[in-house]
Coordinates of C-alpha atoms in Angstrom, one line a residue:
X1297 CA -46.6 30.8 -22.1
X1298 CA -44.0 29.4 -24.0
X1299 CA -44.7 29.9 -27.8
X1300 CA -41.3 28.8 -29.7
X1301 CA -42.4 27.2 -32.7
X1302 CA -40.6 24.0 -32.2
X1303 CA -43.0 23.5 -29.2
X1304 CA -45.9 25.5 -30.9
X1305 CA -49.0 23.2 -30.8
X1306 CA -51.7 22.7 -34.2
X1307 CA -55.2 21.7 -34.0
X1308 CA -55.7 19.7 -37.5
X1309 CA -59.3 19.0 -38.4
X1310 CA -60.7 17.4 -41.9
X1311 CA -63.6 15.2 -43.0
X1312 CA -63.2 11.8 -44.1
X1313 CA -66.0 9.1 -45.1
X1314 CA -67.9 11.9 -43.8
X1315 CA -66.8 12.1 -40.1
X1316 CA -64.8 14.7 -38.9
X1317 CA -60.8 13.3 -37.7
X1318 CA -59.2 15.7 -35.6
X1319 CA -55.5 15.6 -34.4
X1320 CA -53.6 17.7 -31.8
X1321 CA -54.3 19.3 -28.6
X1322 CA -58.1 19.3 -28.2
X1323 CA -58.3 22.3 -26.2
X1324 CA -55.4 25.2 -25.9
X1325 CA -55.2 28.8 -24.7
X1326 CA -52.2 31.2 -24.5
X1327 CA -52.0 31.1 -20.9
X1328 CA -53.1 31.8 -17.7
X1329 CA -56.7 31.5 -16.8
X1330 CA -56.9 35.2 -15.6
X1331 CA -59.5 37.7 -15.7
X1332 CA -60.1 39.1 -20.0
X1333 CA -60.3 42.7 -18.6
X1334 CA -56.1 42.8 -17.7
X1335 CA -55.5 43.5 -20.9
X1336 CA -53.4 41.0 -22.0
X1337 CA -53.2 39.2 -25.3
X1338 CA -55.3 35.9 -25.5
X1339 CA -56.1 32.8 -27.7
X1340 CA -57.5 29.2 -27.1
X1341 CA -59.7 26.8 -28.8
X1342 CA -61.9 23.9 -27.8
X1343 CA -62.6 21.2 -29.5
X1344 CA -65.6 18.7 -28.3
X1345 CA -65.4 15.9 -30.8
X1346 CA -67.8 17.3 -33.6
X1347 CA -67.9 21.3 -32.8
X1348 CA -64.3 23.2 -33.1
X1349 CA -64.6 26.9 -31.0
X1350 CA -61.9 29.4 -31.1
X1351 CA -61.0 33.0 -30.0
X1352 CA -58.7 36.1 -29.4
X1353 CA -58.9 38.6 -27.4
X1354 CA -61.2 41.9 -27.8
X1355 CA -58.3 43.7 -29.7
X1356 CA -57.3 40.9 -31.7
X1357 CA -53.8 41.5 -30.7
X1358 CA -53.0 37.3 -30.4
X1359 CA -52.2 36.1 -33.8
X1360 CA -53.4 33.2 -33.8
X1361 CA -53.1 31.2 -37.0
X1362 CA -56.2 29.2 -39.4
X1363 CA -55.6 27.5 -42.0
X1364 CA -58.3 26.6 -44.3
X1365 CA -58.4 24.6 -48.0
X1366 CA -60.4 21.7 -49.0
X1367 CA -62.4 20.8 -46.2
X1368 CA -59.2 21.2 -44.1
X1369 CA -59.1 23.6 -40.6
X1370 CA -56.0 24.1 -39.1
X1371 CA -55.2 26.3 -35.8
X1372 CA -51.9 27.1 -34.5
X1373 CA -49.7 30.0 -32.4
X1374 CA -47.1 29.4 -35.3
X1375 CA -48.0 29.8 -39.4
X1376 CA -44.5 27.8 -39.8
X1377 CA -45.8 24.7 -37.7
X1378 CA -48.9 25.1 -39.9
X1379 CA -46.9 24.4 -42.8
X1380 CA -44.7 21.9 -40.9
X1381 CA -48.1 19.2 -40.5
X1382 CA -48.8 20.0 -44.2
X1383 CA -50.6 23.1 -44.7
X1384 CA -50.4 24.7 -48.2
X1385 CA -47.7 27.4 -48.4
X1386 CA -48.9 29.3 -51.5
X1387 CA -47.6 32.8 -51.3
X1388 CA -50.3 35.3 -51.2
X1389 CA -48.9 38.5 -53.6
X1390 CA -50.8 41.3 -52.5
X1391 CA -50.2 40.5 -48.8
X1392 CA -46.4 41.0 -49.3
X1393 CA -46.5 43.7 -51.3
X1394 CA -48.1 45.2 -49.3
X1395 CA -45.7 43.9 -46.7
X1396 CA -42.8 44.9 -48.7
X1397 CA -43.9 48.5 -49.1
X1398 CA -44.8 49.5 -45.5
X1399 CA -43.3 46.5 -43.2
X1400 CA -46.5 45.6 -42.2
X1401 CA -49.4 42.9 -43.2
X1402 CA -52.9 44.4 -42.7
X1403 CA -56.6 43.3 -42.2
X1404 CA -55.6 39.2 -41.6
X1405 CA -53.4 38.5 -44.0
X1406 CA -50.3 36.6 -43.6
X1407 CA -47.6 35.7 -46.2
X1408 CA -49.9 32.7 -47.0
X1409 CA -52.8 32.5 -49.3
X1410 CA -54.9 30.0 -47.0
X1411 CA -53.5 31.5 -43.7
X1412 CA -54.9 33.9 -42.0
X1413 CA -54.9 35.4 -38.5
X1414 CA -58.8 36.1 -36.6
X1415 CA -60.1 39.0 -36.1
X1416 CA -60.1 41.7 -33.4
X1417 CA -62.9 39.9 -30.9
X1418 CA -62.3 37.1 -33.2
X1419 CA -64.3 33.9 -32.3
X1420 CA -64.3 30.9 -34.9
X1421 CA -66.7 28.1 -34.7
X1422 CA -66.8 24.8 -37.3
X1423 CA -69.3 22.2 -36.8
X1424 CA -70.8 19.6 -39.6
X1425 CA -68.3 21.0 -42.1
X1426 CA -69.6 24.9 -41.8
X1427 CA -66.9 27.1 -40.9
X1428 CA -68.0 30.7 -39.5
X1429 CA -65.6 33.7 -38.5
X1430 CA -66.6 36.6 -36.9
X1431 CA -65.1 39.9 -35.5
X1432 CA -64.1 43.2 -35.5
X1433 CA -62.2 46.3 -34.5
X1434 CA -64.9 48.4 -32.0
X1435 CA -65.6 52.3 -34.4
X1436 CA -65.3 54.5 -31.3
X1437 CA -67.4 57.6 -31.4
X1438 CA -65.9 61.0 -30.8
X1439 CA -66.2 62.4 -27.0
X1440 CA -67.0 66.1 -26.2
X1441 CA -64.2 66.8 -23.9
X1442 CA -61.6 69.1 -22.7
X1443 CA -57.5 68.2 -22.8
X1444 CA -57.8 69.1 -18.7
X1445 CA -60.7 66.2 -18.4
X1446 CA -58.8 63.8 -21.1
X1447 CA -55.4 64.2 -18.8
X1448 CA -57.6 63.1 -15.6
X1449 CA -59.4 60.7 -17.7
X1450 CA -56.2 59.2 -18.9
X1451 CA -54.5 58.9 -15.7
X1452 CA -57.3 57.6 -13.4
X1453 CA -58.3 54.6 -16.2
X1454 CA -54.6 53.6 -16.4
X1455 CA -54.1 53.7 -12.8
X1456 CA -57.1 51.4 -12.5
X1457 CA -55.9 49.1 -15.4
X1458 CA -52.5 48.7 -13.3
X1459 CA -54.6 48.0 -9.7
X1460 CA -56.3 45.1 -11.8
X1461 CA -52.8 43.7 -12.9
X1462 CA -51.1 44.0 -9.5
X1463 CA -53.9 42.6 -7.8
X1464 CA -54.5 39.6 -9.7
X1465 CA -50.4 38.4 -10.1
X1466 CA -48.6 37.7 -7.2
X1467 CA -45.8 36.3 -9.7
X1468 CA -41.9 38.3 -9.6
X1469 CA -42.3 40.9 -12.3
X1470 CA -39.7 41.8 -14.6
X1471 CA -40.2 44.9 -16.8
X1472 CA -38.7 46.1 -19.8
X1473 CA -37.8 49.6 -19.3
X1474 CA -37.1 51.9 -22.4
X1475 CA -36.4 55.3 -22.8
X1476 CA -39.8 56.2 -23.7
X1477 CA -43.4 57.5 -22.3
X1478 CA -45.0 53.9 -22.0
X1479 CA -42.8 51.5 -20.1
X1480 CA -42.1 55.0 -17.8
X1481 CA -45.4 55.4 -16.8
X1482 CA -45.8 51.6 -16.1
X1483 CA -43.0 52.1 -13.8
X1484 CA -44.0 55.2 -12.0
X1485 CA -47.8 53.4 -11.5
X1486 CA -45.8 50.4 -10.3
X1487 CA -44.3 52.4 -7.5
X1488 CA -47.4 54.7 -6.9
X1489 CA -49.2 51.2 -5.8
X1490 CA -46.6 50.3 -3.8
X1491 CA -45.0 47.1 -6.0
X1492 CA -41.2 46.8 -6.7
X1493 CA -40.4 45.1 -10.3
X1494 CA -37.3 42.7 -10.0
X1495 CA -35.9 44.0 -11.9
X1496 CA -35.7 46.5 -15.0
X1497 CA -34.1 45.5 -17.9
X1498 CA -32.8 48.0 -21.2
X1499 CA -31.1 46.5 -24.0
X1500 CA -29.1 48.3 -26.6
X1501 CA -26.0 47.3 -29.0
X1502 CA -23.6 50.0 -28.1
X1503 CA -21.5 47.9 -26.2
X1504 CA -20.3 48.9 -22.7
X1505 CA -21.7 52.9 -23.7
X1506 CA -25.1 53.2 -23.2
X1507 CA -27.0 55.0 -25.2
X1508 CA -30.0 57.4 -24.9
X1509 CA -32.6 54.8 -24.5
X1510 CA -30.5 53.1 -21.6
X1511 CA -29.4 56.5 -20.2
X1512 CA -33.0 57.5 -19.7
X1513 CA -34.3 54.4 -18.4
X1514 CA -31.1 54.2 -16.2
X1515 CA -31.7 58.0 -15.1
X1516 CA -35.3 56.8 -14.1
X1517 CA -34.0 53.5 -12.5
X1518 CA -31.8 55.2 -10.2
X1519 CA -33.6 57.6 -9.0
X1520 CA -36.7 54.9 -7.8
X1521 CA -34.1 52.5 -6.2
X1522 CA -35.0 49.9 -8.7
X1523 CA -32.9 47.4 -10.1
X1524 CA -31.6 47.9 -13.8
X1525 CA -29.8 45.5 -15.9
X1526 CA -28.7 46.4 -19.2
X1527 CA -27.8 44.2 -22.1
X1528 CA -25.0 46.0 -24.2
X1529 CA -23.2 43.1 -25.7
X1530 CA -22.2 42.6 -29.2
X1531 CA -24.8 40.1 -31.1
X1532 CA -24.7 37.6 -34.1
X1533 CA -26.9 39.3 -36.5
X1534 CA -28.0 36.7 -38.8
X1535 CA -28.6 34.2 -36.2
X1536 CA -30.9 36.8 -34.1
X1537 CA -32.7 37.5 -37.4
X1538 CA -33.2 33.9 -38.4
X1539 CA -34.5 33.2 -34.6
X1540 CA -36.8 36.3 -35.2
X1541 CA -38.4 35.2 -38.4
X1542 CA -39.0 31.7 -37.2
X1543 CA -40.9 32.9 -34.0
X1544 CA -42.9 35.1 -35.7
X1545 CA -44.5 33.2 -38.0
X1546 CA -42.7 35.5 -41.3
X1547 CA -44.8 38.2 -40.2
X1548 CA -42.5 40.8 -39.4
X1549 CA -39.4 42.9 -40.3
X1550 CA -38.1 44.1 -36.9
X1551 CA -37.7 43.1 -33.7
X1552 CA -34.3 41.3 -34.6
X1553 CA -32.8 44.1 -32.2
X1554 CA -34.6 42.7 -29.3
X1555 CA -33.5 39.2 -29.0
X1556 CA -31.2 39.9 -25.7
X1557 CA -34.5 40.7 -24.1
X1558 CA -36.1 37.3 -25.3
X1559 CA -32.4 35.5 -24.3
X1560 CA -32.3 37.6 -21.2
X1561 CA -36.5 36.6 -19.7
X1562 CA -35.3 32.8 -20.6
X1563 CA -33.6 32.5 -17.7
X1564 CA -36.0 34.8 -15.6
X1565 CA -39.4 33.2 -14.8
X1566 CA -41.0 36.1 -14.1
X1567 CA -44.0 37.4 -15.3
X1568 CA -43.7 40.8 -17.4
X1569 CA -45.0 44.0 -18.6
X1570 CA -44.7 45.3 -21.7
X1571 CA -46.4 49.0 -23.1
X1572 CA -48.0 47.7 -26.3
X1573 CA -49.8 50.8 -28.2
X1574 CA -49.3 53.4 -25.2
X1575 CA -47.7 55.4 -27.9
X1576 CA -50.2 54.7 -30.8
X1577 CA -53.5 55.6 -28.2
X1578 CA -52.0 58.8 -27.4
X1579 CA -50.8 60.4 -30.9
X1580 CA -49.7 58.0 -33.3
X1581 CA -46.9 59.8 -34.8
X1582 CA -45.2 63.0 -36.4
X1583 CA -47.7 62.1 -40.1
X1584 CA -50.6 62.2 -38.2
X1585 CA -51.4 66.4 -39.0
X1586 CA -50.8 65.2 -42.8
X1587 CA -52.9 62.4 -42.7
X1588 CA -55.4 63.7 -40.4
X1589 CA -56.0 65.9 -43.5
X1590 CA -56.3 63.8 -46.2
X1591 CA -58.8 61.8 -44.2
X1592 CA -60.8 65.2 -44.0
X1593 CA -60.9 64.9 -47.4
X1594 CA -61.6 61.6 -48.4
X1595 CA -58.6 61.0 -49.7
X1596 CA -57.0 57.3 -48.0
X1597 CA -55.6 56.5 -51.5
X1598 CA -53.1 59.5 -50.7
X1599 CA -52.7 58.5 -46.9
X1600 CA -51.7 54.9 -48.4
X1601 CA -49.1 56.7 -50.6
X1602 CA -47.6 58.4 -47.8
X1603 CA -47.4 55.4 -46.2
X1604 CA -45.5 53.6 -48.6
X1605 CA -43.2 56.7 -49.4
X1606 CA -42.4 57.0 -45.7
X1607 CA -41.5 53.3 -45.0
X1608 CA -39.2 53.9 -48.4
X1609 CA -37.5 56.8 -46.7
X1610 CA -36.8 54.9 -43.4
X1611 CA -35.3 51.9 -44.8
X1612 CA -33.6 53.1 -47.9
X1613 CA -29.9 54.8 -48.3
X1614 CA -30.9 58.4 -49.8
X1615 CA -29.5 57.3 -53.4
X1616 CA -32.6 55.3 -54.0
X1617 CA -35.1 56.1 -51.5
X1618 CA -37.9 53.5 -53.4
X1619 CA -38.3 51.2 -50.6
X1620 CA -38.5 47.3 -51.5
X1621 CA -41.6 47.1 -53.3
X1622 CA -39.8 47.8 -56.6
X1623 CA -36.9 44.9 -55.7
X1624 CA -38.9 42.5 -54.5
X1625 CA -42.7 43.1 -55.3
X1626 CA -42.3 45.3 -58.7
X1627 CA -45.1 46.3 -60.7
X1628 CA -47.6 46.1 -57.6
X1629 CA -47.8 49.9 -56.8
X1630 CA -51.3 50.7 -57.7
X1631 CA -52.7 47.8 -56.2
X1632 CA -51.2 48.2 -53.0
X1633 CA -52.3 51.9 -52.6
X1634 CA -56.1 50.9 -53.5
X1635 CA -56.3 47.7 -51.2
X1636 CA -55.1 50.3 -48.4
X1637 CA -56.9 52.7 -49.1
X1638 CA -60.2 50.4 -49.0
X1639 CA -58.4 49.5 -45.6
X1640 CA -58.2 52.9 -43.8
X1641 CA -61.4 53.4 -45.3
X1642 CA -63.3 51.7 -42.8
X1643 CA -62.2 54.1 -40.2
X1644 CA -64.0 56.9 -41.9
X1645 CA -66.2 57.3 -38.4
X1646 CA -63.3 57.0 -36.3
X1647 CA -61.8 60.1 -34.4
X1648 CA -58.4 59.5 -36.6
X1649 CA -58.8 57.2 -39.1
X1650 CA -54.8 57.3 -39.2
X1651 CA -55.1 56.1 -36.0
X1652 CA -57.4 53.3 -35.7
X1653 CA -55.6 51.8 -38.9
X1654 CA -52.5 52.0 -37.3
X1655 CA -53.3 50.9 -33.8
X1656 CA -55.3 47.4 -35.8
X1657 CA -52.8 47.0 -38.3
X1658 CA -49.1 47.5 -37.4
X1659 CA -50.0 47.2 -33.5
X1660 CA -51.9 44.6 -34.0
X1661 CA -50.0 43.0 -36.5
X1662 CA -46.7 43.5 -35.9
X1663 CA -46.0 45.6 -32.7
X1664 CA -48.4 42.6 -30.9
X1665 CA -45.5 39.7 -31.9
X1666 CA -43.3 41.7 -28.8
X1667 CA -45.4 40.3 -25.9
X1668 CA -46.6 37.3 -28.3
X1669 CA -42.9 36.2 -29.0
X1670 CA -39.7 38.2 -27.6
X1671 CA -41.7 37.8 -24.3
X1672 CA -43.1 34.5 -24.6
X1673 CA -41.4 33.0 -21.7
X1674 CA -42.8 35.5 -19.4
X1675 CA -46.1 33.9 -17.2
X1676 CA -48.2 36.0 -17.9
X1677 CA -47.1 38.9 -20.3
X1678 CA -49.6 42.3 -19.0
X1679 CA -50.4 44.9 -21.5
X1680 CA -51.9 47.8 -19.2
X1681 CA -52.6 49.7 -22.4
X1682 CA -54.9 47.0 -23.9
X1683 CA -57.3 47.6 -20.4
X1684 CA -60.6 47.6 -22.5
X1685 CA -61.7 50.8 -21.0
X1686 CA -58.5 52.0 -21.1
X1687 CA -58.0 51.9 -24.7
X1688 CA -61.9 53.0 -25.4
X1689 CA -61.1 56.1 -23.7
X1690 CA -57.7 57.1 -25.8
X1691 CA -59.1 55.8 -29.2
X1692 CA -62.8 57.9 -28.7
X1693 CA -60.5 61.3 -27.8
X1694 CA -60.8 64.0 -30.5
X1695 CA -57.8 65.0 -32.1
X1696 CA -57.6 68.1 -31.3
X1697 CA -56.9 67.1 -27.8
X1698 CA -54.0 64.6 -28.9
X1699 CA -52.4 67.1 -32.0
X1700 CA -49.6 68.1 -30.1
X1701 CA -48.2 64.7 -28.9
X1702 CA -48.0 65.9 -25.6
X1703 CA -50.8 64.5 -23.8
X1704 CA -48.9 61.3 -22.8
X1705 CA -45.9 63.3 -21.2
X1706 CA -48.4 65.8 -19.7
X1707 CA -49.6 62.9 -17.5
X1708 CA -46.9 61.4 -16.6
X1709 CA -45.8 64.7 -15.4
X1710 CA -48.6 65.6 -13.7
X1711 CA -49.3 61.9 -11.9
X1712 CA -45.3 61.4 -11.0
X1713 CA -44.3 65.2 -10.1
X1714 CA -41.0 63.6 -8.5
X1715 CA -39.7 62.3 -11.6
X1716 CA -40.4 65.0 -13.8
X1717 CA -37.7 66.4 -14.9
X1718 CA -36.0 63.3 -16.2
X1719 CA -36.0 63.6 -20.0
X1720 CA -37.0 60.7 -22.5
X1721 CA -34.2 59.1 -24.6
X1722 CA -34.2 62.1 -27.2
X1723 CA -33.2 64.3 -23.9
X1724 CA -29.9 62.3 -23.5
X1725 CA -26.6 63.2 -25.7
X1726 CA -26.2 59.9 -28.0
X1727 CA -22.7 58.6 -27.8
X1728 CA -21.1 57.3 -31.2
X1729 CA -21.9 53.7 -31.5
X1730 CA -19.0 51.0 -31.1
X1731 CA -18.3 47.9 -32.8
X1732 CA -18.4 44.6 -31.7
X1733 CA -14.5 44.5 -32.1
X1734 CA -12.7 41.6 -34.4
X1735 CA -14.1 38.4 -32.2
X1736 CA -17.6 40.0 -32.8
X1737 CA -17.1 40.4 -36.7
X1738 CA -15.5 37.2 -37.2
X1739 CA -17.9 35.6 -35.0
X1740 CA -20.8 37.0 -37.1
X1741 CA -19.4 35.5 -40.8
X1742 CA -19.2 31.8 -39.3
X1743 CA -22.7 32.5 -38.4
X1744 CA -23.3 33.7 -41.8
X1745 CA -21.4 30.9 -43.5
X1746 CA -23.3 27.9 -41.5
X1747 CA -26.8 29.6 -41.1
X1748 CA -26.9 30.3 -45.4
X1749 CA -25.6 26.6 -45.3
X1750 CA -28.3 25.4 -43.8
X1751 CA -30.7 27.3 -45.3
X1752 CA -29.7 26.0 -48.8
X1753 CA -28.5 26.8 -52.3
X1754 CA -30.4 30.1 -52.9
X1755 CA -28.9 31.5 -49.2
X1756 CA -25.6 30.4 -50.1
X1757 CA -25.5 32.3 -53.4
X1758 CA -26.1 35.6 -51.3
X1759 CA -23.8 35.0 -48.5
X1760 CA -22.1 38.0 -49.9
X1761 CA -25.1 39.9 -49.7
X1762 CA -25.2 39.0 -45.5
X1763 CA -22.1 40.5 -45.2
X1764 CA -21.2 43.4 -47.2
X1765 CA -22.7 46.8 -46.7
X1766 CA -26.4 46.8 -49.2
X1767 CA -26.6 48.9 -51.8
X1768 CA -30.3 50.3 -52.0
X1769 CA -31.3 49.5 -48.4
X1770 CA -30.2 49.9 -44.9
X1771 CA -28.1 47.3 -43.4
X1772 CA -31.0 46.0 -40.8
X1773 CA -34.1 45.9 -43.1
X1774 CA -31.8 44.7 -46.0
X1775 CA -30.8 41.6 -43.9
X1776 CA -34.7 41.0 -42.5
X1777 CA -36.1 41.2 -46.1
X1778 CA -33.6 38.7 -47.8
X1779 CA -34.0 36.0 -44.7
X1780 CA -37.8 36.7 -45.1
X1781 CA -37.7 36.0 -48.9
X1782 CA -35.2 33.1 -48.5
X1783 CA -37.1 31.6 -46.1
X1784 CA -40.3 31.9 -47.8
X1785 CA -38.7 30.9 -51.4
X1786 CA -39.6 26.6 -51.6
X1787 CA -41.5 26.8 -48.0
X1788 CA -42.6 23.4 -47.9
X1789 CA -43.6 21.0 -44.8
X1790 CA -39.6 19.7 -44.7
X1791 CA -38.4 23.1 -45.4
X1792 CA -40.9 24.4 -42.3
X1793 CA -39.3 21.5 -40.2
X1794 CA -35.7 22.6 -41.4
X1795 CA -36.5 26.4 -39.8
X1796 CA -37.6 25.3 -36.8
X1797 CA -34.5 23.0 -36.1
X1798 CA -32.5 25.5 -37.2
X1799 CA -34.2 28.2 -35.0
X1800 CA -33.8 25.8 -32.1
X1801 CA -30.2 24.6 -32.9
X1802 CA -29.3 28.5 -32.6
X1803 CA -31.7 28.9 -29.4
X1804 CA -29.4 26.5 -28.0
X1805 CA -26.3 28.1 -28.8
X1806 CA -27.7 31.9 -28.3
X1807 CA -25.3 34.2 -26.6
X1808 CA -24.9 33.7 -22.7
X1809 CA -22.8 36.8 -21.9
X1810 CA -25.8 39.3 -21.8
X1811 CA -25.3 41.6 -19.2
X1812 CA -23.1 44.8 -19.9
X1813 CA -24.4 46.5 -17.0
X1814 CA -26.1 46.4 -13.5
X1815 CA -27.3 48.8 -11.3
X1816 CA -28.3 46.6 -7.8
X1817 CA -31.6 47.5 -6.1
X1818 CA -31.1 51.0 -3.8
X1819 CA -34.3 50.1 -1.5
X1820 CA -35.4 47.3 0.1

């Protein structure tokens, strides 16, 4: 399934003299040809010489690309390969402001004004110059049940997403293995079935001490005789984040902290798990009372203003707490609450509005690029969580039965008795982080100095700004923002090309020493 842009097929379709000419891959899809109810995140298209057909999967979790202007339809994995073959790379405002203010672009918007993404159960047909889109997130209707029947309820539909996984892949697994609820449980089902992973892998950036995530996951590890491998080393910042960006698409503002995975599954094979909305189906965080109030109300235009105040707080040293909307988007305050507010709107019938928006916009959106992109070399990538029935069940639960966001650890409790006791990351004491020592820093400016090089003038004038400490925002976000705006600033079809050979260049040369530590497999 491997997705890197400089390998990332386009479909390019356009009428001329009144006869449709069509260039690239005539038919693609994601990956395997396996069974749609495995909950794994899908895309292909078909094209049959006058009628184009496309589709995602039933949660719309595959971001699959369309460009459309003039007569012109354009379909690719990558919005930057798009733009590479000659697509229009007009910025679309509202999308990033919207980005800028909550990390996150909603409905289908991308950083592009002709590019979008298809919808949840998106399917796209064209034929004699008609294009039509359809799709949408499914409203689940509130059940009538009790927490005792939502635990059982819970447990028996993931154990029966898993059973359709394990029996359909015959393939090595490999399974990134947090500190958290979802990547446990898809452990502990593993081993309730009777399948061994390869291995487990954690990575972390606190050098030979692990921290909390890796001590938890490490804790668990041990105790099933699984192998565990974590990846500790010391990283190039800049170059991680440009890699990032470029595969995917512009899209998003994290993830730059899991590159050792993507570095690490290159050299696997294996086909891999990964616990995509686990978290979000079962309580989607600690503003969900709040906003589960406001929705009671009526009032999304507020639930939109906490969002936008929260993301501030999170990525802003407390001196100026505003968020990036007022650096790099100012003046667009009002509009972004009302076109989010319009967009949790929609949810008005759902259990927890909060909730659906979340699990379609930043899941779907964002959280969907880690199985799209850090995982792409994995054959195939399984989402357990994304079991249709599965996720029908969570997202129809009242909220008064997920409030107290404990009705994910209650079932892993319950299901895996023996493992029980075994806190989650938070449980572990958090050693102080290290450095990467002098090689590491000096290491990381002649990355800065050759990757703001290549990126051009406007880079090079904020090399500074790579390496000293920011001013108004964290170090992390500060760094993904600028790239994201640098890289968008000129985007052209030879600045697209100049990404991607970048982003290669630095594939080539990523990081070999990736293992810090390795617990061998206990059982046979």
């Amino acid at each position: 399934m491997k997705t890197a842009d400089h390998d990332a097929p386009v479909f390019w379709l356009e009428m001329k003299d009144g006869r449709p000419v069509a260039s690239g891959p005539a038919s693609w899809r994601s990956g395997p040809n396996l069974a749609d109810n495995l909950g794994r995140l899908h895309a292909a298209w078909q094209w049959d010489g006058s009628r184009l057909k496309a589709e995602v999967d039933c949660h719309g979790f595959y971001s699959l690309f369309v460009y459309e202007k003039g007569g012109v339809i354009a379909l690719s994995p990558s919005l930057l390969a798009l733009v590479a073959c000659g697509a229009d790379a007009t910025q679309d405002h509202r999308a990033l402001a919207v980005f800028h203010r909550i990390g996150v672009f909603i409905n289908d918007d991308t950083p592009l004004k002709y590019v979008r993404t298809l919808p949840p159960n998106g399917r796209l047909t064209w034929q004699d110059g008609v294009l039509r889109i359809s799709g949408d997130a499914p409203m689940p209707k509130v059940q009538s049940i009790t927490r005792e029947d939502a635990l059982e309820g819970m447990t028996h539909l993931f154990r029966q997403s898993m059973a359709r996984i394990l029996s359909a892949s015959d393939r090595p697994l490999t399974l990134p293995l947090s500190g958290g609820r979802d990547s446990r449980h898809i452990l502990l089902e593993m081993l309730q079935q009777g399948h061994m992973p390869r291995a487990c892998v954690t990575f972390h950036h606190n050098g030979a001490v692990m921290n909390g995530e890796a001590l938890a996951a490490r804790a668990v590890a041990a105790r099933a005789g699984v192998a565990h491998v974590v990846l500790g080393h010391a990283r190039p910042r800049l170059a991680d984040a440009l890699r990032c960006a470029v595969m995917t698409s512009l899209c998003v503002d994290e993830h730059v902290q899991m590159m050792p995975l993507y570095d690490y599954m290159l050299g696997t094979g294996d086909a891999a798990f990964d616990g995509i909305a686990g978290d979000i189906l079962t309580n989607p965080d600690n503003d969900a009372e709040a906003f589960f109030r406001l929705a009671e109300k009526g009032d999304y235009t507020g639930i939109a203003r906490g969002l936008t105040e929260g993301h501030a707080r999170v990525i802003s040293h407390p001196h100026w707490g505003r968020g990036a909307g007022p650096i790099l988007s100012p003046g667009m305050d009002d509009e972004v609450h009302e076109y989010l507010g319009e967009t949790i709107a929609k949810y008005v019938d759902a259990p927890d509005p909060y909730q659906m928006f979340w699990m379609y916009h930043r899941t779907r959106r964002e959280i969907n690029f880690v199985p799209q992109a850090i995982l792409s070399t994995a054959s195939p990538v399984f989402c357990p969580y994304l079991d249709p029935d599965f996720a029908s069940f969570c997202l129809s639960l009242p909220y008064s039965v997920t409030r107290d966001q404990m009705l994910h650890d209650d079932v892993i409790a319950r299901a895996y008795p023996a493992f029980a006791d075994i806190p989650f990351a938070a449980g572990f004491a958090v050693p102080a982080p290290r450095g990467g020592g002098a090689r590491h820093k000096l290491r990381s400016m002649v990355d800065v100095l050759h990757i703001t090089a290549a990126l051009g003038p406007r880079a090079m004038a904020e090399r500074r700004a790579f390496l000293r400490p920011p001013p108004r925002l964290k170090r992390a976000p500060d760094t993904a923002l600028r790239l994201h705006t640098i890289c968008l600033d000129g985007l052209d079809a030879p600045r697209a090309r100049r990404l991607i050979e970048i982003a290669a260049r630095l594939e080539m040369g990523r990081p070999q020493r990736l293992i810090s530590d390795a617990l061998a497999e206990a059982k046979a």
